[in-house]
PDB file of C-alpha atoms in Angstrom:
ATOM      1  CA  MET A   1     -24.669 -39.061 -45.126  1.00 54.00           C
ATOM      2  CA  THR A   2     -26.813 -36.255 -45.155  1.00 50.00           C
ATOM      3  CA  ILE A   3     -30.534 -36.605 -46.340  1.00 50.00           C
ATOM      4  CA  LEU A   4     -33.148 -33.158 -45.804  1.00 47.00           C
ATOM      5  CA  LYS A   5     -36.749 -33.760 -45.229  1.00 54.00           C
ATOM      6  CA  HIS A   6     -38.808 -30.635 -43.528  1.00 62.00           C
ATOM      7  CA  SER A   7     -35.695 -29.086 -42.062  1.00 86.00           C
ATOM      8  CA  LEU A   8     -34.817 -32.673 -40.496  1.00 92.00           C
ATOM      9  CA  ILE A   9     -30.778 -33.787 -41.206  1.00 94.00           C
ATOM     10  CA  VAL A  10     -29.508 -37.507 -40.770  1.00 96.00           C
ATOM     11  CA  GLN A  11     -26.249 -37.251 -40.955  1.00 96.00           C
ATOM     12  CA  VAL A  12     -22.861 -39.362 -39.435  1.00 97.00           C
ATOM     13  CA  ILE A  13     -22.320 -38.178 -35.933  1.00 98.00           C
ATOM     14  CA  ALA A  14     -19.279 -38.907 -33.326  1.00 97.00           C
ATOM     15  CA  ALA A  15     -20.182 -41.667 -30.657  1.00 97.00           C
ATOM     16  CA  GLU A  16     -19.732 -39.570 -27.991  1.00 97.00           C
ATOM     17  CA  GLU A  17     -22.323 -37.453 -29.138  1.00 97.00           C
ATOM     18  CA  THR A  18     -24.953 -40.111 -28.484  1.00 98.00           C
ATOM     19  CA  LEU A  19     -24.420 -40.144 -25.500  1.00 97.00           C
ATOM     20  CA  ALA A  20     -27.010 -37.756 -23.685  1.00 97.00           C
ATOM     21  CA  ILE A  21     -29.650 -38.602 -26.107  1.00 98.00           C
ATOM     22  CA  ARG A  22     -29.175 -42.816 -24.853  1.00 97.00           C
ATOM     23  CA  GLN A  23     -29.146 -41.439 -21.509  1.00 96.00           C
ATOM     24  CA  CYS A  24     -32.461 -39.488 -21.312  1.00 96.00           C
ATOM     25  CA  VAL A  25     -34.345 -42.155 -23.180  1.00 95.00           C
ATOM     26  CA  LEU A  26     -32.952 -45.173 -22.096  1.00 91.00           C
ATOM     27  CA  TRP A  27     -31.308 -45.157 -19.135  1.00 89.00           C
ATOM     28  CA  PRO A  28     -32.442 -41.702 -16.917  1.00 94.00           C
ATOM     29  CA  ASP A  29     -31.557 -43.444 -13.909  1.00 93.00           C
ATOM     30  CA  LYS A  30     -27.439 -43.814 -14.895  1.00 92.00           C
ATOM     31  CA  SER A  31     -25.019 -42.981 -15.104  1.00 93.00           C
ATOM     32  CA  ILE A  32     -23.594 -41.034 -19.239  1.00 93.00           C
ATOM     33  CA  ASP A  33     -20.718 -44.256 -18.566  1.00 92.00           C
ATOM     34  CA  PHE A  34     -23.306 -46.836 -18.402  1.00 93.00           C
ATOM     35  CA  CYS A  35     -24.575 -45.447 -21.484  1.00 92.00           C
ATOM     36  CA  ARG A  36     -21.058 -46.389 -23.244  1.00 95.00           C
ATOM     37  CA  ILE A  37     -20.787 -49.148 -25.034  1.00 93.00           C
ATOM     38  CA  SER A  38     -17.382 -50.753 -24.909  1.00 92.00           C
ATOM     39  CA  ASP A  39     -16.955 -50.926 -28.862  1.00 94.00           C
ATOM     40  CA  ASP A  40     -18.576 -47.611 -29.487  1.00 96.00           C
ATOM     41  CA  GLU A  41     -15.511 -46.181 -31.372  1.00 95.00           C
ATOM     42  CA  GLU A  42     -15.886 -49.021 -34.201  1.00 96.00           C
ATOM     43  CA  GLY A  43     -19.610 -48.497 -34.628  1.00 97.00           C
ATOM     44  CA  GLU A  44     -21.282 -46.009 -36.952  1.00 98.00           C
ATOM     45  CA  HIS A  45     -23.571 -43.655 -35.434  1.00 98.00           C
ATOM     46  CA  PHE A  46     -25.942 -41.929 -37.087  1.00 98.00           C
ATOM     47  CA  GLY A  47     -28.014 -38.241 -35.807  1.00 98.00           C
ATOM     48  CA  VAL A  48     -31.406 -36.428 -36.666  1.00 97.00           C
ATOM     49  CA  PHE A  49     -30.848 -33.152 -36.431  1.00 96.00           C
ATOM     50  CA  MET A  50     -33.736 -30.700 -36.093  1.00 93.00           C
ATOM     51  CA  GLY A  51     -32.067 -26.901 -36.882  1.00 90.00           C
ATOM     52  CA  SER A  52     -29.037 -27.360 -34.230  1.00 91.00           C
ATOM     53  CA  SER A  53     -30.775 -29.994 -31.498  1.00 95.00           C
ATOM     54  CA  LEU A  54     -29.592 -33.226 -32.257  1.00 97.00           C
ATOM     55  CA  VAL A  55     -33.025 -34.841 -31.516  1.00 97.00           C
ATOM     56  CA  SER A  56     -32.490 -38.666 -32.174  1.00 98.00           C
ATOM     57  CA  VAL A  57     -29.563 -40.828 -31.937  1.00 98.00           C
ATOM     58  CA  ALA A  58     -28.786 -44.771 -33.400  1.00 98.00           C
ATOM     59  CA  SER A  59     -25.557 -47.199 -33.450  1.00 98.00           C
ATOM     60  CA  VAL A  60     -24.318 -49.885 -36.390  1.00 98.00           C
ATOM     61  CA  PHE A  61     -22.367 -52.267 -35.129  1.00 98.00           C
ATOM     62  CA  TYR A  62     -20.722 -54.659 -38.151  1.00 97.00           C
ATOM     63  CA  ASP A  63     -19.784 -57.717 -38.019  1.00 96.00           C
ATOM     64  CA  GLY A  64     -18.813 -59.644 -41.554  1.00 94.00           C
ATOM     65  CA  ARG A  65     -21.779 -59.263 -44.239  1.00 96.00           C
ATOM     66  CA  SER A  66     -24.465 -58.438 -40.756  1.00 97.00           C
ATOM     67  CA  ALA A  67     -25.082 -55.232 -39.422  1.00 98.00           C
ATOM     68  CA  ARG A  68     -26.012 -54.718 -35.598  1.00 98.00           C
ATOM     69  CA  LEU A  69     -29.048 -51.557 -34.834  1.00 98.00           C
ATOM     70  CA  ARG A  70     -28.132 -50.595 -30.868  1.00 97.00           C
ATOM     71  CA  LYS A  71     -28.878 -47.619 -28.537  1.00 96.00           C
ATOM     72  CA  PHE A  72     -31.635 -46.335 -30.642  1.00 97.00           C
ATOM     73  CA  ALA A  73     -33.077 -43.517 -29.023  1.00 96.00           C
ATOM     74  CA  THR A  74     -35.239 -40.903 -30.126  1.00 97.00           C
ATOM     75  CA  LEU A  75     -36.083 -37.433 -27.161  1.00 97.00           C
ATOM     76  CA  PRO A  76     -39.155 -38.003 -25.867  1.00 96.00           C
ATOM     77  CA  GLU A  77     -40.670 -34.888 -26.829  1.00 94.00           C
ATOM     78  CA  TYR A  78     -39.903 -35.819 -30.582  1.00 94.00           C
ATOM     79  CA  GLN A  79     -41.515 -39.168 -30.313  1.00 93.00           C
ATOM     80  CA  GLY A  80     -44.304 -39.853 -32.634  1.00 91.00           C
ATOM     81  CA  GLN A  81     -43.371 -37.428 -35.280  1.00 91.00           C
ATOM     82  CA  GLY A  82     -42.102 -39.763 -37.669  1.00 93.00           C
ATOM     83  CA  ILE A  83     -38.064 -38.967 -36.723  1.00 95.00           C
ATOM     84  CA  GLY A  84     -37.273 -42.174 -35.645  1.00 96.00           C
ATOM     85  CA  SER A  85     -38.688 -43.624 -38.791  1.00 96.00           C
ATOM     86  CA  LEU A  86     -36.440 -41.405 -40.922  1.00 96.00           C
ATOM     87  CA  LEU A  87     -33.110 -42.118 -39.522  1.00 97.00           C
ATOM     88  CA  LEU A  88     -34.352 -45.780 -39.840  1.00 97.00           C
ATOM     89  CA  THR A  89     -35.608 -45.463 -43.031  1.00 97.00           C
ATOM     90  CA  SER A  90     -31.602 -44.526 -43.737  1.00 96.00           C
ATOM     91  CA  ILE A  91     -30.163 -46.362 -41.894  1.00 97.00           C
ATOM     92  CA  ILE A  92     -31.807 -49.252 -43.796  1.00 97.00           C
ATOM     93  CA  GLU A  93     -31.808 -47.924 -47.131  1.00 95.00           C
ATOM     94  CA  ARG A  94     -27.439 -47.177 -46.245  1.00 95.00           C
ATOM     95  CA  LEU A  95     -27.436 -50.622 -45.466  1.00 95.00           C
ATOM     96  CA  ASN A  96     -28.642 -51.785 -48.458  1.00 92.00           C
ATOM     97  CA  ARG A  97     -26.536 -50.105 -51.022  1.00 93.00           C
ATOM     98  CA  GLN A  98     -23.457 -52.085 -49.342  1.00 93.00           C
ATOM     99  CA  THR A  99     -22.895 -55.497 -49.899  1.00 89.00           C
ATOM    100  CA  LEU A 100     -25.006 -56.611 -46.210  1.00 95.00           C
ATOM    101  CA  THR A 101     -26.756 -59.685 -45.789  1.00 95.00           C
ATOM    102  CA  TYR A 102     -28.040 -59.169 -42.788  1.00 97.00           C
ATOM    103  CA  PHE A 103     -29.474 -56.096 -40.643  1.00 98.00           C
ATOM    104  CA  TRP A 104     -30.412 -57.135 -36.510  1.00 98.00           C
ATOM    105  CA  CYS A 105     -31.679 -55.418 -33.128  1.00 98.00           C
ATOM    106  CA  ASP A 106     -32.380 -56.497 -30.054  1.00 97.00           C
ATOM    107  CA  ALA A 107     -35.639 -54.771 -29.735  1.00 96.00           C
ATOM    108  CA  ARG A 108     -37.768 -53.646 -26.400  1.00 93.00           C
ATOM    109  CA  GLU A 109     -41.030 -55.895 -27.006  1.00 95.00           C
ATOM    110  CA  SER A 110     -42.992 -53.013 -26.575  1.00 94.00           C
ATOM    111  CA  ALA A 111     -41.427 -51.505 -29.845  1.00 93.00           C
ATOM    112  CA  MET A 112     -42.062 -54.465 -31.970  1.00 96.00           C
ATOM    113  CA  THR A 113     -44.364 -52.773 -34.065  1.00 96.00           C
ATOM    114  CA  PHE A 114     -42.272 -50.249 -35.273  1.00 95.00           C
ATOM    115  CA  TYR A 115     -39.654 -52.477 -36.365  1.00 97.00           C
ATOM    116  CA  GLU A 116     -42.075 -54.954 -38.054  1.00 97.00           C
ATOM    117  CA  LYS A 117     -43.366 -51.472 -40.793  1.00 96.00           C
ATOM    118  CA  PHE A 118     -40.073 -51.975 -41.886  1.00 96.00           C
ATOM    119  CA  GLY A 119     -39.899 -55.366 -42.753  1.00 96.00           C
ATOM    120  CA  MET A 120     -38.550 -56.766 -39.370  1.00 98.00           C
ATOM    121  CA  THR A 121     -39.537 -59.793 -37.711  1.00 98.00           C
ATOM    122  CA  SER A 122     -38.865 -61.654 -34.548  1.00 97.00           C
ATOM    123  CA  GLN A 123     -36.713 -64.490 -34.335  1.00 94.00           C
ATOM    124  CA  GLY A 124     -36.504 -66.805 -31.176  1.00 93.00           C
ATOM    125  CA  GLU A 125     -38.006 -66.411 -27.730  1.00 96.00           C
ATOM    126  CA  ARG A 126     -38.527 -62.959 -25.523  1.00 97.00           C
ATOM    127  CA  PHE A 127     -35.452 -62.354 -23.071  1.00 97.00           C
ATOM    128  CA  TYR A 128     -34.807 -60.207 -20.498  1.00 97.00           C
ATOM    129  CA  LYS A 129     -32.458 -57.057 -20.016  1.00 90.00           C
ATOM    130  CA  GLY A 130     -32.825 -56.503 -16.341  1.00 87.00           C
ATOM    131  CA  ASP A 131     -36.954 -56.142 -16.257  1.00 91.00           C
ATOM    132  CA  ILE A 132     -37.458 -55.581 -19.683  1.00 90.00           C
ATOM    133  CA  PRO A 133     -38.558 -57.366 -22.448  1.00 97.00           C
ATOM    134  CA  TYR A 134     -36.952 -58.255 -25.686  1.00 97.00           C
ATOM    135  CA  ARG A 135     -36.896 -59.822 -29.144  1.00 97.00           C
ATOM    136  CA  LYS A 136     -34.737 -59.680 -31.334  1.00 98.00           C
ATOM    137  CA  MET A 137     -35.723 -58.456 -34.704  1.00 98.00           C
ATOM    138  CA  SER A 138     -34.132 -58.721 -37.996  1.00 98.00           C
ATOM    139  CA  LEU A 139     -34.004 -57.927 -41.691  1.00 97.00           C
ATOM    140  CA  THR A 140     -32.885 -59.858 -44.372  1.00 96.00           C
ATOM    141  CA  PHE A 141     -31.530 -57.698 -47.425  1.00 93.00           C
TER     142      PHE A 141
END
């Protein structure tokens, strides 16, 4: 999948390409190995390129007719410019063309309003990963 918009390109990438941005944004105090997911090779990974620079990444994992978004991150200097929105819109459009019925993620509470812009709603109670509060967010197709 390739989408062009104002010199931004969204495309499928290799799992290994996601690691540096995952580390920088999500776990800057952890090792690059900490940023790997045990089933990374089974997922589908997406990136947004500005020119030749990878600036945002997200991974999708499938289970039957549902898909889970994981490790969605945009480099800090590119946040607030619509790049993450472009990436999530591209992923949702791609998933909506498949036979999926459900899309979900564990969202940091600080990002809930971002996901709500895409029609995702909160499910269940707050939970924590370490000391960070999360909510499950989902979208039904």
